[in-house]
Structure formats: C-alpha cells, structure tokens
Amino acid sequence: MAITSANQLELLQTADAVAREKMIDPDLVIQAMEESLARAAKSRYGAEMDIRVAIDRKTGRATFTRVRTVVEDDAVENYQAELTVKQAKQYLADPQIGDEIRDEVPPVDMGRIAAQSAKQVILQKVREAERDRQYDEFKDRAGTIINGIVKREEYGNIIVDIGRGEGILRRNEKIGREAYRPNDRIRCYIKDVRREARGPQIFLSRTDPQFMAELFKMEVPEIYDGIIEIKAVARDPGSRAKIAVISYDGSIDPVGACVGMRGSRVQAVVNELQGEKIDIIPWNEDQATFLVNALQPAEVTKVVIDEEAGKIEVVVPDMQQSLAIGRRGQNVRLASQLTGLDIDILTEADESARRQAEFAERTQLFMDTLDVDEMIAQLLVSEGFTNLEEVAYVEIDELLAIDGFDEATADELQARARDFLEEQNRKAMEKARELGVEDSLVNFEGLTPQMIEALAEDGVLTLEDFATCADWELAGGWTTENGERKKDEGVLEKFDVSLEEAQHLVMTARIQLGWVDPAELASEEEEAEVEGEEGTEEEAQA
C-alpha cells in the first residue's frame, strides 16, 4: 500500500469510522496509523534510523521524516540516529546538545507483510484506547447500582453485560439461593473497578451492605435528597439485615419514610434482595440508646460500655436471651456490625451473680488488708470503695458518712490502709532494687513503687529504657487480626494507667533526657488543635 493522493483522505475516513465504532478519540486512531507507518518505513530504510511519520489532520497527507539528535562526542552509540556537535555544524549554524536535525524522506510502499504489521499496530492501539475509555467511564461509577444482562456463567461466576463493558459477579458476591440464566436481567452494585493488563475489571456485588443502602436511596426520595441519612448497614445476605437511619427534618419520621405507605418502599427492596428481612432502626448519637434499638425485638435492661476496649455488655431479662442472640447468633452479630462494638449478652441472673462475686472479692480484700470483720468490710464495699488507696486517701468526711462509723473508726481504718500500702511500697522497691533498677527511674515523678517493680520485671531498668516504650506497651491496647480484636497486655495496665497517661509519662521522660524539645512539642500540639478546630468547623458547615 503506497501513501498516494488517492488514498490520503481515505486514511482520515477510516480513522473516523473506527473511532465512531469504538467510541474513542479519532486522533488516537491517527496516532496508531502514524506509528504503524513509521514501523514500515524503518523496515525499508533501516531499523536503526529514527523515522517519524506525521499525518495532516485535514488533508490526510503523510510526511516521513528522518530525525538525528545532537549528542556529546563520546556519547554516539547509533550513527544512524545520532551525530556529534562537529558533524552537526554542516546542518546548523550553532548546534547544541539535544538539537534535532530533520530531513524529509520519500514515502514507502507497504508490502503485504508491512501492511499486516501496520494493521496489528492499529488494532492494538485501538484496543488500548478502548480499554482506557471503558476504565474512565466506570471508575467514577464505583459505589453505584447498575442494570445488566446475564451473558454466561463461568465456574459459578456470572459474566454480566453492562452496556459498554462486562462485569463479573463472583460466586461469593451472589445471594445464596439466586440462580441466573443467559439473558436474565440483573441489578448489581459496582463494588470495585481495577485497571489490569487484560483490560478493566469491573467487580459486581449483590451481598455488599452498600447495595441495600443504594436500593433504599432509589426507593426513598428523602434519602436521595439528603433529608434522611443512612448511618450504618449490616447484612446477612439473603436472610436478614439491619439499617440505621436518621432524619434531619423533625417533621419526618425516618423509619416511617423508609417503610413507606403499607410497606411499599421497604417491600420493593426486600423483593430485590430475594426476601431478605430488613429491620429499620432509628440511629442515635448515644451508643447505649442506639444499641438498645439495634437489638430489637429483644428488650434490654442495662448497658455497660467499655470504650477503651471497644466492648459493650448488654443485660437482658432471662427469657429474652435467645431472642437477643438470635438464630445462630444472627441478631447480636448484626447489631455488633451496625454499632462497631463487640457485644456480650448477659442475662439478669448472670449479671447478678457477677456482682455478688465482685462484692465478695472486695469484701475479702478489706477483711484481709485492714483486719476488720465482715460487716465493716461489706459497709465499705456497699458505699462504693473498691481499693485500699480510696480508703487511705479519701476525705475523712466520706468515711464518717457511713452509718455506724465515728471519727476514731475512720482514723483507724485510714491508718491501717496507709500502713499496709507503705509496707507494700517498701517491699516493691526492695524487689525493684534487687532486679537492678537505677535511680533515674526511681526518682522519675509519676511512677509508684509497684509500677517500678512491674517495669523492672519487664526489663525496664533506667529512664532511657522507659523513654523508648510505646504508650500501648505500658497501658495495653487492642489490635485487629483477621477481623478479630485481640488484647495486648500493658506492663502498667493493672494499675489503671490510661493510654493518654502513658503517653504523657513517656513524653515527659523524653523531654527530661533531652530527646524532645518542649517548644517543638507545644508547637505541634497547637497545630493539631487548630487542625481539629478547622475540621470541626468544616463538618458543621457540611
């Protein structure tokens, strides 16, 4: 094929036709043609030559140009495409490194092999452009619902025609009892769009919790308009789901709006999800109230939250335990997903037994350490005293407020508590010294002798050792592995040292050692506070 005036315009017409068919930019097709013609010219003039082709976008005329680049004298590797500054002076008045010398060469006749090669280059470029177009189209649609037609099934995975591309609905993303045949209509959630070598991969889902949220957005105009917001969704696909909603208009009931007239709105979602039962729950900022709502239909007697551990204990009537847990733990599992907390279900009998055990344990503690009879120990526990420190250092008026306690009794109890604690401190310090604790750690303010003993047993013997500790190593914490929360025991956790207190102690040690500049630390804290305030303002405006 020779590039003659007879077929110059035909090049542009072909490029335009291919671009319209594949819905890509015509310029991309012309660029592919330029590359294929350049490759054919190299096979004619020599593969080492740098030959470039430019097709005029108006006339279709193809210009073949040989390009040579000016390089340093000792850097010439390809004499066909490079030349030195001295050699370039016969072409340019003042040649510089990097200048290009361009000479037009005659067009080439493309033989059968060259034409076939050119065709392959064009097809490859068109395919790449088509893949880019497909990726750009669908990448912004991730997180939305799309309608498609089932094309075929491969190893349990469903290939779905979604218009200008294909999506894959994997076996584990299908609702359990669903079965599809070719040409069935299907509605899916676009979970992810990835750019891969073989083209964009569009992953679909019907089990993702956000699929249900998007279905409600389609059925409930108030959600689409932002009057009602879906705060959390939890699903056991094909069986049961819970969805938490809140209304920003006091005159609109969020649960009623989602249910619709005679249940029409929620029923439309249920039908799409193959009969999945849906509990619509009012969202509440108060975690305890929200959890009580989330555990419906079970009744809740009491809620105890451990924010640091991210756990929550729920006490229910004895007859309600199975209802709160649900079949195979479904109800409590969904409530846990909805609130983001680990939930322990206790009956009133369990909670009562635990309270009695704690009462007996604290009573025995006071009997053993204060050398008092059971009645006095029980009185102290009943008034809320949990440890010796509280008895030793509380205002004496609080002890006098207990029925039957006079000033002499209160003084004696405090004296015994302080004596016992001082003896404990003495023994702890002796043990720490035996383990090799240095004065730098002993004299550090904020650590009790028992804490120093615990640190020494863990190998922390100097202030430098202490300063290298992480806050969670001292106070303990929680990590998530394979979806399960696991407890990390802290060296000082048994002394009720919080994460913030541990962080403060470690930073104080680092400042004393000169590792941290207090001025820089204060500046960083101020910046963090300003950023926090700006974030709060932005959230309020939103």
Coordinates of C-alpha atoms in Angstrom, one line a residue:
M1 CA 0.0 0.0 0.0
A2 CA 1.5 3.3 -1.1
I3 CA 0.5 6.6 0.6
T4 CA -0.7 8.5 -2.5
S5 CA -3.1 11.4 -3.0
A6 CA -5.8 8.9 -4.0
N7 CA -5.9 7.3 -0.6
Q8 CA -4.8 10.2 1.7
L9 CA -8.4 11.2 2.5
E10 CA -9.3 7.6 2.9
L11 CA -6.9 7.4 5.9
L12 CA -8.9 10.1 7.6
Q13 CA -12.2 8.5 6.7
T14 CA -11.0 5.1 8.0
A15 CA -9.8 6.7 11.3
D16 CA -13.1 8.5 11.8
A17 CA -15.1 5.3 11.1
V18 CA -13.0 3.2 13.5
A19 CA -13.2 5.9 16.2
R20 CA -17.0 6.2 15.9
E21 CA -17.4 2.4 16.0
K22 CA -15.2 2.0 19.1
M23 CA -16.3 5.3 20.7
I24 CA -12.8 6.6 21.1
D25 CA -11.0 9.8 20.0
P26 CA -10.2 9.8 16.2
D27 CA -6.8 11.3 17.0
L28 CA -5.8 8.1 18.8
V29 CA -6.5 6.1 15.7
I30 CA -4.4 8.5 13.5
Q31 CA -1.6 8.3 16.1
A32 CA -1.7 4.5 15.7
M33 CA -1.6 4.8 11.9
E34 CA 1.5 7.2 12.2
E35 CA 3.2 4.6 14.4
S36 CA 2.4 1.7 12.0
L37 CA 3.7 3.7 9.0
A38 CA 6.9 4.7 10.9
R39 CA 7.5 1.0 11.7
A40 CA 7.0 0.1 8.0
A41 CA 9.4 2.9 7.0
K42 CA 12.1 1.6 9.4
S43 CA 11.9 -1.9 7.8
R44 CA 12.5 -0.2 4.4
Y45 CA 15.2 2.3 5.4
G46 CA 16.8 0.5 8.3
A47 CA 15.7 -0.3 11.9
E48 CA 18.4 1.9 13.4
M49 CA 17.1 5.0 11.9
D50 CA 14.7 7.3 13.8
I51 CA 11.9 7.8 11.3
R52 CA 8.8 9.5 12.3
V53 CA 5.5 10.0 10.4
A54 CA 3.0 12.9 10.7
I55 CA -0.4 12.7 9.1
D56 CA -2.0 16.0 8.4
R57 CA -5.4 16.0 10.2
K58 CA -7.1 18.0 7.3
T59 CA -5.6 16.6 4.1
G60 CA -4.5 13.2 5.2
R61 CA -1.0 13.7 3.7
A62 CA 1.6 11.6 5.4
T63 CA 5.1 13.1 5.9
F64 CA 8.0 10.8 6.6
T65 CA 10.9 12.5 8.5
R66 CA 14.3 11.2 9.5
V67 CA 15.4 12.6 12.8
R68 CA 19.0 12.8 14.1
T69 CA 19.9 14.0 17.6
V70 CA 23.0 16.0 18.5
V71 CA 24.9 14.3 21.4
E72 CA 28.3 14.7 23.0
D73 CA 31.4 13.5 21.1
D74 CA 31.9 10.3 23.2
A75 CA 28.2 9.5 23.6
V76 CA 27.4 8.5 20.0
E77 CA 26.0 4.9 20.0
N78 CA 23.8 4.9 16.9
Y79 CA 25.4 6.6 13.9
Q80 CA 22.1 6.5 12.0
A81 CA 20.2 8.5 14.6
E82 CA 22.9 10.5 16.4
L83 CA 25.7 12.8 15.5
T84 CA 28.3 14.9 17.2
V85 CA 28.3 18.7 17.6
K86 CA 31.1 18.9 15.0
Q87 CA 29.2 16.8 12.5
A88 CA 26.0 18.9 13.1
K89 CA 27.8 22.2 12.1
Q90 CA 27.2 21.4 8.4
Y91 CA 23.5 21.4 9.0
L92 CA 23.1 24.0 11.9
A93 CA 24.9 27.3 12.5
D94 CA 25.3 26.8 16.2
P95 CA 24.3 23.2 17.2
Q96 CA 23.7 22.4 20.9
I97 CA 23.4 19.1 22.7
G98 CA 19.9 17.8 22.3
D99 CA 19.1 19.7 19.0
E100 CA 17.4 17.6 16.3
I101 CA 18.1 17.6 12.6
R102 CA 15.1 16.6 10.5
D103 CA 15.2 15.5 6.9
E104 CA 12.1 14.5 4.9
V105 CA 12.4 11.1 3.2
P106 CA 10.3 9.7 0.4
P107 CA 7.1 7.8 1.4
V108 CA 7.4 4.0 1.3
D109 CA 5.4 1.4 -0.5
M110 CA 4.0 -1.1 2.1
G111 CA 4.2 -4.7 1.1
R112 CA 1.9 -7.4 2.3
I113 CA 3.9 -8.2 5.5
A114 CA 4.3 -4.5 6.3
A115 CA 0.6 -3.8 5.8
Q116 CA -0.3 -6.7 8.1
S117 CA 2.1 -5.4 10.7
A118 CA 0.6 -2.0 10.4
K119 CA -2.9 -3.4 10.9
Q120 CA -1.8 -5.2 14.1
V121 CA -0.3 -2.0 15.5
I122 CA -3.5 -0.1 14.7
L123 CA -5.7 -2.8 16.3
Q124 CA -3.5 -2.9 19.4
K125 CA -3.7 0.9 19.8
V126 CA -7.4 0.9 19.3
R127 CA -7.9 -1.9 21.9
E128 CA -5.8 0.0 24.4
A129 CA -7.8 3.2 23.8
E130 CA -11.0 1.3 24.2
R131 CA -9.8 -0.2 27.5
D132 CA -8.8 3.3 28.8
R133 CA -12.2 4.7 27.7
Q134 CA -14.0 1.8 29.4
Y135 CA -12.0 2.3 32.7
D136 CA -12.5 6.1 32.7
E137 CA -16.3 5.5 32.2
F138 CA -16.7 3.0 35.0
K139 CA -14.1 4.1 37.6
D140 CA -16.4 7.0 38.7
R141 CA -19.4 4.7 38.9
A142 CA -18.0 2.5 41.7
G143 CA -20.4 2.6 44.6
T144 CA -23.5 2.8 42.4
I145 CA -26.1 0.4 41.1
I146 CA -26.1 -0.7 37.5
N147 CA -28.6 -2.8 35.5
G148 CA -27.2 -5.5 33.2
I149 CA -28.0 -8.7 31.3
V150 CA -26.5 -12.1 32.2
K151 CA -24.3 -13.3 29.4
R152 CA -22.9 -16.6 30.8
E153 CA -21.7 -18.4 33.8
E154 CA -18.1 -19.4 34.4
Y155 CA -17.2 -21.7 37.4
G156 CA -20.1 -20.2 39.4
N157 CA -19.2 -16.6 38.5
I158 CA -21.7 -14.6 36.4
I159 CA -20.5 -12.5 33.5
V160 CA -22.8 -9.5 33.1
D161 CA -23.2 -7.3 30.1
I162 CA -23.4 -3.7 31.4
G163 CA -23.6 -1.8 28.2
R164 CA -20.1 -0.7 27.1
G165 CA -18.3 -3.4 29.1
E166 CA -18.6 -6.6 31.0
G167 CA -18.8 -7.0 34.8
I168 CA -18.1 -10.1 36.9
L169 CA -20.4 -11.2 39.7
R170 CA -18.4 -13.6 41.7
R171 CA -19.8 -16.7 43.4
N172 CA -19.3 -15.2 46.9
E173 CA -21.0 -12.0 45.9
K174 CA -24.3 -13.6 44.9
I175 CA -27.2 -14.0 47.3
G176 CA -27.2 -17.7 48.3
R177 CA -30.2 -19.1 46.7
E178 CA -30.1 -17.0 43.5
A179 CA -29.7 -18.7 40.1
Y180 CA -29.4 -16.9 36.7
R181 CA -29.7 -17.9 33.1
P182 CA -28.4 -16.2 30.0
N183 CA -30.4 -13.0 29.0
D184 CA -31.8 -12.6 32.5
R185 CA -31.9 -9.0 33.7
I186 CA -29.9 -8.4 36.9
R187 CA -29.3 -5.4 39.1
C188 CA -25.9 -5.2 40.9
Y189 CA -23.7 -2.9 42.9
I190 CA -20.4 -1.8 41.4
K191 CA -18.0 -2.7 44.2
D192 CA -14.7 -2.1 42.5
V193 CA -13.1 -1.1 39.1
R194 CA -9.5 -2.1 38.6
R195 CA -7.2 -1.3 35.7
E196 CA -5.4 -4.6 34.7
A197 CA -3.3 -5.7 31.7
R198 CA -6.1 -7.6 30.1
G199 CA -8.4 -4.6 30.4
P200 CA -10.5 -3.0 33.1
Q201 CA -12.1 -5.5 35.6
I202 CA -15.5 -4.4 36.9
F203 CA -16.4 -6.3 40.1
L204 CA -20.1 -6.5 40.9
S205 CA -21.9 -7.5 44.1
R206 CA -25.3 -8.2 45.5
T207 CA -24.2 -9.1 49.0
D208 CA -22.4 -5.8 49.8
P209 CA -24.2 -3.8 52.6
Q210 CA -24.0 -0.7 50.4
F211 CA -26.1 -2.4 47.7
M212 CA -29.0 -2.3 50.1
A213 CA -28.2 1.3 51.0
E214 CA -28.3 2.3 47.4
L215 CA -31.6 0.4 46.8
F216 CA -33.1 2.4 49.6
K217 CA -31.8 5.6 48.1
M218 CA -33.6 4.7 44.9
E219 CA -36.8 3.9 46.6
V220 CA -36.9 6.7 49.2
P221 CA -36.8 10.2 47.8
E222 CA -36.0 11.7 51.2
I223 CA -32.7 9.7 51.3
Y224 CA -31.8 10.8 47.8
D225 CA -32.5 14.5 48.8
G226 CA -30.4 14.2 51.9
I227 CA -33.2 14.8 54.4
I228 CA -32.7 11.2 55.7
E229 CA -29.3 9.7 56.0
I230 CA -28.3 6.0 56.2
K231 CA -25.8 5.9 59.0
A232 CA -25.0 2.2 59.1
V233 CA -25.9 -1.0 57.4
A234 CA -25.3 -4.7 58.4
R235 CA -26.4 -7.7 56.3
D236 CA -26.6 -11.4 56.5
P237 CA -27.2 -11.7 52.7
G238 CA -30.4 -13.4 51.8
S239 CA -31.5 -13.8 55.4
R240 CA -31.7 -10.7 57.5
A241 CA -30.4 -7.1 57.6
K242 CA -30.4 -4.1 59.8
I243 CA -30.2 -0.5 58.6
A244 CA -29.8 2.6 60.9
V245 CA -31.3 5.9 59.6
I246 CA -31.6 9.5 60.9
S247 CA -33.8 12.4 59.8
Y248 CA -32.6 15.9 59.7
D249 CA -36.1 17.2 59.5
G250 CA -38.0 17.0 62.8
S251 CA -41.3 16.6 60.9
I252 CA -40.2 13.4 59.0
D253 CA -40.1 10.0 60.7
P254 CA -37.0 8.3 59.2
V255 CA -38.3 4.8 59.9
G256 CA -41.8 5.5 58.5
A257 CA -40.4 7.2 55.4
C258 CA -38.2 4.1 54.7
V259 CA -41.1 1.7 55.3
G260 CA -43.5 3.7 53.0
M261 CA -47.2 3.5 52.6
R262 CA -48.3 0.0 53.7
G263 CA -44.7 -1.1 53.5
S264 CA -44.4 -0.4 49.7
R265 CA -40.9 1.1 49.8
V266 CA -39.2 -1.5 52.0
Q267 CA -41.1 -4.3 50.2
A268 CA -39.5 -3.2 46.9
V269 CA -36.1 -3.5 48.5
V270 CA -37.0 -6.9 50.1
N271 CA -38.2 -8.2 46.7
E272 CA -34.9 -7.2 45.0
L273 CA -32.9 -9.0 47.8
Q274 CA -34.8 -12.2 47.5
G275 CA -37.0 -11.8 50.6
E276 CA -34.2 -10.7 53.0
K277 CA -35.9 -9.5 56.2
I278 CA -34.9 -5.9 57.0
D279 CA -35.0 -4.2 60.4
I280 CA -35.1 -0.3 60.0
I281 CA -33.7 1.3 63.2
P282 CA -33.6 4.9 64.3
W283 CA -29.9 6.0 64.7
N284 CA -28.9 7.8 67.9
E285 CA -25.7 9.6 68.9
D286 CA -25.8 7.9 72.3
Q287 CA -24.2 4.5 71.9
A288 CA -26.3 2.8 74.6
T289 CA -29.6 4.1 73.1
F290 CA -28.5 3.1 69.6
L291 CA -27.6 -0.4 70.8
V292 CA -30.9 -0.9 72.5
N293 CA -32.6 0.0 69.2
A294 CA -30.2 -2.3 67.2
L295 CA -31.0 -5.3 69.4
Q296 CA -34.7 -5.1 68.7
P297 CA -37.0 -7.0 69.1
A298 CA -35.2 -8.1 72.3
E299 CA -35.7 -5.9 75.4
V300 CA -32.6 -4.5 77.1
T301 CA -32.4 -4.0 80.9
K302 CA -28.9 -2.5 81.2
V303 CA -26.0 -1.4 79.0
V304 CA -22.4 -1.2 80.2
I305 CA -19.9 0.3 77.8
D306 CA -16.1 -0.2 77.9
E307 CA -15.0 2.5 75.4
E308 CA -11.2 1.7 75.6
A309 CA -11.7 -1.9 74.8
G310 CA -14.4 -1.2 72.3
K311 CA -16.7 -3.7 74.0
I312 CA -20.2 -3.4 75.4
E313 CA -22.1 -5.6 77.8
V314 CA -25.9 -5.8 77.5
V315 CA -28.1 -7.2 80.2
V316 CA -31.4 -8.7 79.1
P317 CA -34.2 -10.5 81.0
D318 CA -33.6 -14.2 81.4
M319 CA -36.5 -15.1 79.0
Q320 CA -35.1 -12.7 76.3
Q321 CA -31.6 -14.1 75.9
S322 CA -32.3 -16.3 73.0
L323 CA -34.2 -13.5 71.2
A324 CA -31.4 -11.1 71.7
I325 CA -28.8 -13.5 70.4
G326 CA -31.0 -14.7 67.5
R327 CA -30.8 -17.9 65.5
R328 CA -27.1 -18.9 65.2
G329 CA -26.2 -15.5 66.8
Q330 CA -27.6 -13.6 63.9
N331 CA -29.3 -10.8 65.8
V332 CA -26.4 -9.9 68.1
R333 CA -23.9 -10.3 65.2
L334 CA -25.8 -7.8 63.0
A335 CA -26.2 -5.4 65.9
S336 CA -22.4 -5.6 66.5
Q337 CA -21.7 -4.8 62.8
L338 CA -24.1 -1.9 63.0
T339 CA -22.6 -0.3 66.1
G340 CA -19.0 -1.3 65.5
L341 CA -18.7 -2.8 69.0
D342 CA -18.1 -6.2 70.4
I343 CA -21.3 -7.1 72.3
D344 CA -21.6 -9.6 75.2
I345 CA -25.1 -10.7 76.1
L346 CA -25.7 -11.4 79.8
T347 CA -28.9 -12.4 81.5
E348 CA -30.0 -10.6 84.7
A349 CA -29.1 -13.8 86.6
D350 CA -25.6 -13.8 85.1
E351 CA -25.1 -10.1 85.9
S352 CA -26.4 -10.6 89.5
A353 CA -24.0 -13.5 90.1
R354 CA -21.1 -11.5 88.8
R355 CA -22.0 -8.5 91.0
Q356 CA -22.2 -10.8 94.0
A357 CA -18.8 -12.3 93.2
E358 CA -17.2 -8.8 92.9
F359 CA -18.8 -7.8 96.2
A360 CA -17.5 -10.9 97.9
E361 CA -14.0 -10.4 96.4
R362 CA -13.8 -6.7 97.6
T363 CA -15.2 -7.6 101.0
Q364 CA -12.5 -10.3 101.4
L365 CA -9.8 -7.7 100.3
F366 CA -10.8 -5.3 103.0
M367 CA -11.0 -8.0 105.6
D368 CA -7.5 -9.3 104.8
T369 CA -5.7 -6.0 104.5
L370 CA -7.5 -3.8 107.1
D371 CA -8.0 -6.6 109.6
V372 CA -11.7 -5.8 110.1
D373 CA -14.7 -8.0 110.4
E374 CA -17.1 -8.9 107.5
M375 CA -19.7 -6.4 108.4
I376 CA -17.4 -3.4 108.3
A377 CA -15.8 -4.6 105.0
Q378 CA -19.3 -5.0 103.5
L379 CA -20.2 -1.5 104.5
L380 CA -17.1 -0.1 102.8
V381 CA -17.9 -2.1 99.6
S382 CA -21.6 -1.0 99.7
E383 CA -20.5 2.6 99.8
G384 CA -18.5 2.2 96.6
F385 CA -15.0 1.7 97.9
T386 CA -13.1 -0.6 95.5
N387 CA -9.5 -0.5 96.7
L388 CA -7.2 0.4 99.6
E389 CA -6.0 3.7 98.0
E390 CA -9.5 5.1 98.1
V391 CA -9.9 4.2 101.8
A392 CA -6.4 5.6 102.7
Y393 CA -6.5 8.9 101.0
V394 CA -10.3 9.8 100.7
E395 CA -11.6 12.8 102.7
I396 CA -12.4 11.6 106.2
D397 CA -16.0 13.0 105.9
E398 CA -16.8 10.4 103.3
L399 CA -16.0 7.6 105.8
L400 CA -17.9 9.4 108.6
A401 CA -21.0 9.5 106.3
I402 CA -21.2 5.6 106.6
D403 CA -23.7 4.6 109.2
G404 CA -22.0 3.5 112.5
F405 CA -18.6 5.0 111.6
D406 CA -17.3 7.6 114.1
E407 CA -14.1 9.7 113.8
A408 CA -12.0 7.2 115.8
T409 CA -13.1 4.3 113.5
A410 CA -12.4 6.3 110.3
D411 CA -9.0 7.4 111.6
E412 CA -8.1 3.8 112.5
L413 CA -9.2 2.5 109.0
Q414 CA -7.2 5.1 107.2
A415 CA -4.1 4.5 109.4
R416 CA -4.3 0.7 108.7
A417 CA -4.8 1.3 105.0
R418 CA -1.8 3.6 104.8
D419 CA 0.4 1.3 106.8
F420 CA -0.4 -1.6 104.5
L421 CA 0.2 0.4 101.4
E422 CA 3.6 1.7 102.8
E423 CA 4.7 -1.8 103.6
Q424 CA 3.7 -2.9 100.0
N425 CA 5.7 0.1 98.6
R426 CA 8.7 -0.9 100.7
K427 CA 8.7 -4.5 99.5
A428 CA 8.1 -3.4 95.9
M429 CA 11.1 -1.0 96.0
E430 CA 13.3 -3.7 97.5
K431 CA 12.4 -6.1 94.8
A432 CA 13.0 -3.5 92.1
R433 CA 16.4 -2.7 93.5
E434 CA 17.3 -6.4 93.5
L435 CA 16.3 -6.5 89.8
G436 CA 18.8 -3.6 89.1
V437 CA 16.5 -0.6 88.8
E438 CA 18.6 2.7 88.6
D439 CA 17.9 5.9 90.4
S440 CA 17.0 7.7 87.2
L441 CA 13.8 5.6 87.0
V442 CA 13.2 5.6 90.8
N443 CA 13.3 9.4 91.0
F444 CA 11.0 9.9 88.0
E445 CA 7.8 11.5 89.1
G446 CA 4.6 9.7 88.3
L447 CA 5.6 6.1 88.9
T448 CA 4.7 4.3 92.2
P449 CA 7.0 1.6 93.7
Q450 CA 4.6 -1.1 92.4
M451 CA 4.8 0.3 88.9
I452 CA 8.6 0.5 89.1
E453 CA 8.7 -3.2 90.2
A454 CA 6.4 -4.2 87.3
L455 CA 8.7 -2.3 84.9
A456 CA 11.8 -3.9 86.3
E457 CA 10.3 -7.4 85.9
D458 CA 9.7 -6.5 82.2
G459 CA 13.4 -5.4 81.8
V460 CA 12.8 -1.6 82.0
L461 CA 15.6 -0.5 84.5
T462 CA 16.5 3.0 83.5
L463 CA 14.8 6.2 82.4
E464 CA 16.3 5.7 79.0
D465 CA 14.6 2.2 78.8
F466 CA 11.3 3.8 79.9
A467 CA 11.5 6.6 77.3
T468 CA 11.8 4.0 74.5
C469 CA 8.5 2.4 75.5
A470 CA 5.4 2.9 73.4
D471 CA 2.2 4.1 75.1
W472 CA 0.3 0.9 74.3
E473 CA 3.2 -1.2 75.7
L474 CA 2.5 0.5 79.1
A475 CA -1.3 0.9 79.0
G476 CA -2.2 -2.0 76.8
G477 CA -4.5 -1.8 73.8
W478 CA -6.4 -3.7 71.2
T479 CA -5.3 -4.9 67.7
T480 CA -7.4 -6.5 65.0
E481 CA -6.1 -9.6 63.3
N482 CA -8.2 -11.4 60.6
G483 CA -11.3 -9.5 61.7
E484 CA -10.9 -10.4 65.4
R485 CA -10.0 -8.0 68.1
K486 CA -7.1 -9.2 70.3
K487 CA -5.9 -7.8 73.7
D488 CA -2.4 -6.5 74.1
E489 CA -1.5 -6.6 77.8
G490 CA 0.3 -3.5 79.1
V491 CA 3.1 -3.5 81.7
L492 CA 1.2 -0.9 83.8
E493 CA -2.3 -1.9 82.8
K494 CA -3.2 -3.4 86.1
F495 CA -2.6 0.0 87.8
D496 CA -5.4 1.5 85.6
V497 CA -2.9 3.7 83.6
S498 CA -4.8 5.0 80.6
L499 CA -3.3 5.4 77.1
E500 CA -3.2 9.2 77.5
E501 CA -1.5 9.0 80.9
A502 CA 1.1 6.5 79.4
Q503 CA 1.8 8.9 76.5
H504 CA 2.3 11.8 78.9
L505 CA 4.7 9.8 81.1
V506 CA 6.8 8.7 78.1
M507 CA 6.9 12.2 76.6
T508 CA 7.9 13.7 80.0
A509 CA 10.8 11.2 80.2
R510 CA 12.0 12.0 76.7
I511 CA 11.9 15.7 77.5
Q512 CA 13.9 15.1 80.7
L513 CA 16.5 13.2 78.7
G514 CA 16.7 16.0 76.0
W515 CA 15.4 13.7 73.3
V516 CA 12.4 16.1 72.6
D517 CA 12.3 19.9 72.5
P518 CA 9.3 21.1 74.7
A519 CA 8.9 24.1 72.5
E520 CA 8.6 22.0 69.3
L521 CA 6.2 19.6 71.1
A522 CA 4.0 22.6 72.2
S523 CA 4.0 23.9 68.6
E524 CA 2.9 20.5 67.2
E525 CA 0.1 20.3 69.8
E526 CA -1.1 23.8 68.9
E527 CA -1.1 22.9 65.2
A528 CA -3.0 19.7 65.9
E529 CA -5.6 21.7 67.9
V530 CA -6.0 24.2 65.1
E531 CA -6.5 21.4 62.5
G532 CA -9.0 19.7 64.8
E533 CA -11.0 23.0 65.2
E534 CA -10.9 23.6 61.4
G535 CA -12.1 20.0 60.8
T536 CA -15.0 20.6 63.3
E537 CA -15.9 23.8 61.5
E538 CA -15.9 22.1 58.1
E539 CA -18.1 19.3 59.5
A540 CA -20.5 21.9 61.0
Q541 CA -20.7 23.7 57.7
A542 CA -21.3 20.5 55.8

